[in-house]
Amino acid sequence: MLIPIKGLLSSEEAEKCRQALMQETWKDGRQTAGHVAINAKTNLQLSRESQVGQQIGDLILDRLGAHPQFMSAVLPSKVLPPLFNRYEGGGAYGNHVDNALLTLPNSSIKLRSDVSTTVFLSDAEEYEGGELVIQHSYGEERVKLAAGDAIVYPANSLHRVEPVTEGVRLAAFFWSQSLVASSEQRQMLYELDQSIQTLIMENPESESIASLTHLYHNLLRHWSQT
């Protein structure tokens, strides 16, 4: 299940984020790669200690926390603070799967990476290449969104970032542990919730709303892990 979230940040906000991030010191992204991914990763990454990165990350999480589509799709229980990457000069990230277990910063708390989120901060016209390519059961999907848009997708999917041959691609990325570990169950809950919301808008007097909502919450109660 790939879910685009349009306009998470306005174009003006994304521009301010880009300007601030371009002034920061970037490091070789391979320093944070696993022993398999290190051979596929040729990008730059911002230190988690960057105050600029922390401020932008807080802004992103605040917006997503108030976004009903994100909350419905992810059902987050734990969220890793966003990181930031930079691709230019042919930089790319070959096919890889995200680590299954991550550690929350400054703690020993583990997070299971169920859902990945990428927030595009560069305008698509500002760089060549750089598509996020996500493989799924029906093939693969190439994602290159406008600045300020986000894409939500299963963290267990094989994915890559195509080489950026011109310009600079800046993005935020992070992982969430969901209350519902199964991506198939999350998808069913999401589709059911979206159907309920559509029915509420189109036919608010429908007697089906109560029964569908009852079903939704009973399934969530059955499948969730707190």
Short mmCIF file of C-alpha atoms in Angstrom, two decimals:
data_model
loop_
_atom_site.label_atom_id
_atom_site.label_comp_id
_atom_site.label_asym_id
_atom_site.label_seq_id
_atom_site.Cartn_x
_atom_site.Cartn_y
_atom_site.Cartn_z
CA MET A 1 0.00 0.00 0.00
CA LEU A 2 1.57 3.23 -1.23
CA ILE A 3 -0.16 6.37 -0.03
CA PRO A 4 0.83 9.85 -1.26
CA ILE A 5 0.09 12.73 1.09
CA LYS A 6 -0.16 15.93 -0.90
CA GLY A 7 0.77 19.33 0.51
CA LEU A 8 2.06 18.20 3.87
CA LEU A 9 4.24 21.31 3.70
CA SER A 10 3.43 24.31 1.54
CA SER A 11 5.82 25.16 -1.30
CA GLU A 12 7.00 28.16 0.73
CA GLU A 13 7.69 26.00 3.78
CA ALA A 14 9.56 23.45 1.69
CA GLU A 15 11.67 26.24 0.18
CA LYS A 16 12.60 27.53 3.65
CA CYS A 17 13.52 23.99 4.70
CA ARG A 18 15.73 23.59 1.62
CA GLN A 19 17.53 26.85 2.22
CA ALA A 20 18.22 25.96 5.85
CA LEU A 21 19.34 22.42 5.06
CA MET A 22 21.70 23.52 2.28
CA GLN A 23 23.64 25.55 4.87
CA GLU A 24 24.25 22.50 7.07
CA THR A 25 27.25 20.16 7.05
CA TRP A 26 26.50 16.85 5.36
CA LYS A 27 28.27 13.53 5.89
CA ASP A 28 28.81 10.43 3.80
CA GLY A 29 25.57 8.46 4.00
CA ARG A 30 27.45 5.17 4.10
CA GLN A 31 28.35 5.89 7.72
CA THR A 32 24.80 4.90 8.72
CA ALA A 33 24.32 2.04 6.25
CA GLY A 34 24.14 -1.61 7.26
CA HIS A 35 26.75 -4.10 6.15
CA VAL A 36 24.72 -5.03 3.04
CA ALA A 37 23.36 -1.58 2.10
CA ILE A 38 26.75 0.12 2.44
CA ASN A 39 27.73 -1.10 -1.04
CA ALA A 40 24.58 0.34 -2.60
CA LYS A 41 24.48 3.74 -0.91
CA THR A 42 26.17 6.83 -2.38
CA ASN A 43 24.41 9.81 -0.84
CA LEU A 44 24.90 12.40 1.87
CA GLN A 45 23.10 12.43 5.20
CA LEU A 46 22.57 15.06 7.88
CA SER A 47 23.71 14.33 11.42
CA ARG A 48 20.90 13.59 13.84
CA GLU A 49 22.49 16.21 16.12
CA SER A 50 21.71 19.02 13.67
CA GLN A 51 19.38 21.52 15.34
CA VAL A 52 18.04 22.57 11.92
CA GLY A 53 17.22 18.96 11.16
CA GLN A 54 15.53 18.51 14.52
CA GLN A 55 13.38 21.62 14.01
CA ILE A 56 12.29 20.58 10.53
CA GLY A 57 11.70 17.05 11.75
CA ASP A 58 9.44 18.34 14.52
CA LEU A 59 7.48 20.36 11.97
CA ILE A 60 7.00 17.29 9.77
CA LEU A 61 5.87 15.10 12.66
CA ASP A 62 3.46 17.78 13.92
CA ARG A 63 1.84 18.00 10.48
CA LEU A 64 1.62 14.24 10.07
CA GLY A 65 0.24 13.77 13.58
CA ALA A 66 -2.66 16.03 12.63
CA HIS A 67 -3.17 14.45 9.20
CA PRO A 68 -6.09 11.98 9.25
CA GLN A 69 -4.88 10.06 6.20
CA PHE A 70 -1.45 9.40 7.72
CA MET A 71 -2.92 8.38 11.06
CA SER A 72 -5.42 6.07 9.38
CA ALA A 73 -2.81 4.43 7.13
CA VAL A 74 -0.01 4.05 9.68
CA LEU A 75 -1.77 3.72 13.06
CA PRO A 76 1.54 4.72 14.69
CA SER A 77 2.61 3.57 18.13
CA LYS A 78 6.26 4.72 17.91
CA VAL A 79 7.86 7.09 15.42
CA LEU A 80 11.56 7.59 14.79
CA PRO A 81 12.49 11.29 14.41
CA PRO A 82 13.08 12.17 10.75
CA LEU A 83 16.50 12.02 9.13
CA PHE A 84 17.53 13.90 6.00
CA ASN A 85 19.37 12.80 2.87
CA ARG A 86 20.89 14.60 -0.08
CA TYR A 87 21.55 13.21 -3.55
CA GLU A 88 23.61 14.91 -6.25
CA GLY A 89 26.37 14.22 -8.75
CA GLY A 90 25.14 10.72 -9.58
CA GLY A 91 24.38 9.80 -5.98
CA ALA A 92 21.96 6.91 -5.62
CA TYR A 93 20.80 4.16 -3.28
CA GLY A 94 20.48 0.73 -4.85
CA ASN A 95 17.87 -1.89 -4.04
CA HIS A 96 17.60 -2.50 -0.31
CA VAL A 97 15.18 -3.28 2.51
CA ASP A 98 15.14 -1.09 5.61
CA ASN A 99 16.40 -2.57 8.87
CA ALA A 100 13.65 -4.38 10.76
CA LEU A 101 14.64 -3.06 14.19
CA LEU A 102 15.86 0.45 15.02
CA THR A 103 16.70 2.25 18.25
CA LEU A 104 15.05 5.48 19.29
CA PRO A 105 17.67 8.24 19.77
CA ASN A 106 19.19 8.63 23.23
CA SER A 107 17.44 5.54 24.56
CA SER A 108 17.53 1.75 24.52
CA ILE A 109 13.96 1.53 23.21
CA LYS A 110 13.60 -0.56 20.07
CA LEU A 111 11.27 0.28 17.22
CA ARG A 112 10.05 -2.23 14.65
CA SER A 113 10.08 -0.54 11.26
CA ASP A 114 6.64 -1.31 9.83
CA VAL A 115 6.09 1.80 7.70
CA SER A 116 8.52 4.07 5.85
CA THR A 117 7.76 7.70 5.05
CA THR A 118 9.65 9.99 2.66
CA VAL A 119 8.92 13.72 2.50
CA PHE A 120 10.18 15.37 -0.69
CA LEU A 121 11.74 18.78 -0.04
CA SER A 122 13.11 19.58 -3.51
CA ASP A 123 10.88 20.50 -6.44
CA ALA A 124 10.75 17.71 -8.99
CA GLU A 125 11.89 20.14 -11.69
CA GLU A 126 15.06 21.02 -9.76
CA TYR A 127 16.80 17.70 -10.32
CA GLU A 128 17.07 14.90 -12.88
CA GLY A 129 16.55 11.31 -11.79
CA GLY A 130 16.16 10.61 -8.10
CA GLU A 131 12.91 8.65 -8.35
CA LEU A 132 12.02 6.52 -5.34
CA VAL A 133 11.31 3.11 -6.88
CA ILE A 134 9.25 0.78 -4.70
CA GLN A 135 8.66 -2.85 -5.63
CA HIS A 136 5.39 -4.55 -4.72
CA SER A 137 3.32 -7.56 -5.72
CA TYR A 138 2.13 -5.86 -8.93
CA GLY A 139 5.54 -4.74 -10.12
CA GLU A 140 7.22 -1.49 -9.16
CA GLU A 141 6.16 2.11 -8.77
CA ARG A 142 8.33 5.15 -9.46
CA VAL A 143 7.66 8.05 -7.11
CA LYS A 144 8.82 11.64 -7.63
CA LEU A 145 6.55 14.09 -5.86
CA ALA A 146 6.36 17.86 -5.53
CA ALA A 147 8.22 19.64 -2.74
CA GLY A 148 6.22 19.29 0.47
CA ASP A 149 4.51 16.03 -0.54
CA ALA A 150 5.08 12.73 1.26
CA ILE A 151 4.82 9.05 0.36
CA VAL A 152 3.98 6.33 2.89
CA TYR A 153 4.88 2.71 2.06
CA PRO A 154 5.64 -0.63 3.77
CA ALA A 155 9.15 -0.73 5.22
CA ASN A 156 9.53 -4.38 4.22
CA SER A 157 9.37 -3.51 0.52
CA LEU A 158 12.44 -3.64 -1.71
CA HIS A 159 13.14 -0.09 -2.87
CA ARG A 160 15.83 2.19 -4.30
CA VAL A 161 16.60 5.79 -5.24
CA GLU A 162 17.66 6.29 -8.84
CA PRO A 163 20.85 8.28 -9.55
CA VAL A 164 20.50 12.06 -9.42
CA THR A 165 22.35 13.22 -12.53
CA GLU A 166 21.60 16.96 -12.27
CA GLY A 167 20.63 19.24 -9.41
CA VAL A 168 20.11 18.31 -5.76
CA ARG A 169 17.45 16.08 -4.24
CA LEU A 170 16.70 16.78 -0.57
CA ALA A 171 14.27 14.67 1.42
CA ALA A 172 13.29 13.71 4.94
CA PHE A 173 12.71 10.07 5.81
CA PHE A 174 11.72 8.11 8.88
CA TRP A 175 10.07 4.94 10.12
CA SER A 176 7.05 4.16 12.25
CA GLN A 177 6.07 1.16 14.30
CA SER A 178 2.38 0.53 13.80
CA LEU A 179 -0.17 -0.71 16.29
CA VAL A 180 -0.92 -3.29 13.58
CA ALA A 181 2.18 -5.17 12.46
CA SER A 182 0.68 -6.81 9.38
CA SER A 183 0.76 -4.63 6.26
CA GLU A 184 -2.20 -6.59 4.84
CA GLN A 185 -4.29 -5.93 7.96
CA ARG A 186 -3.29 -2.26 7.96
CA GLN A 187 -4.40 -1.98 4.35
CA MET A 188 -7.79 -3.52 5.11
CA LEU A 189 -8.29 -1.19 8.07
CA TYR A 190 -7.26 1.81 6.00
CA GLU A 191 -9.63 0.95 3.16
CA LEU A 192 -12.47 0.34 5.62
CA ASP A 193 -11.82 3.65 7.37
CA GLN A 194 -11.69 5.54 4.07
CA SER A 195 -15.00 3.96 3.04
CA ILE A 196 -16.55 5.04 6.32
CA GLN A 197 -15.30 8.60 5.88
CA THR A 198 -16.64 8.74 2.32
CA LEU A 199 -20.01 7.44 3.47
CA ILE A 200 -20.16 10.03 6.24
CA MET A 201 -19.56 12.81 3.70
CA GLU A 202 -21.92 11.51 1.02
CA ASN A 203 -24.71 10.01 3.11
CA PRO A 204 -24.37 11.07 6.75
CA GLU A 205 -27.79 9.60 7.65
CA SER A 206 -26.86 6.10 6.49
CA GLU A 207 -27.51 3.38 9.05
CA SER A 208 -24.47 1.52 7.68
CA ILE A 209 -22.07 4.01 9.27
CA ALA A 210 -22.59 2.67 12.79
CA SER A 211 -22.20 -0.99 11.77
CA LEU A 212 -19.10 -0.33 9.68
CA THR A 213 -17.55 1.74 12.48
CA HIS A 214 -18.35 -1.08 14.89
CA LEU A 215 -16.60 -3.54 12.57
CA TYR A 216 -13.58 -1.23 12.17
CA HIS A 217 -12.99 -0.85 15.89
CA ASN A 218 -13.49 -4.54 16.60
CA LEU A 219 -10.94 -5.44 13.94
CA LEU A 220 -8.53 -2.83 15.32
CA ARG A 221 -9.08 -4.20 18.82
CA HIS A 222 -8.38 -7.73 17.56
CA TRP A 223 -5.28 -6.91 15.48
CA SER A 224 -3.57 -4.12 17.43
CA GLN A 225 -0.59 -4.61 19.72
CA THR A 226 -0.10 -1.92 22.35
#
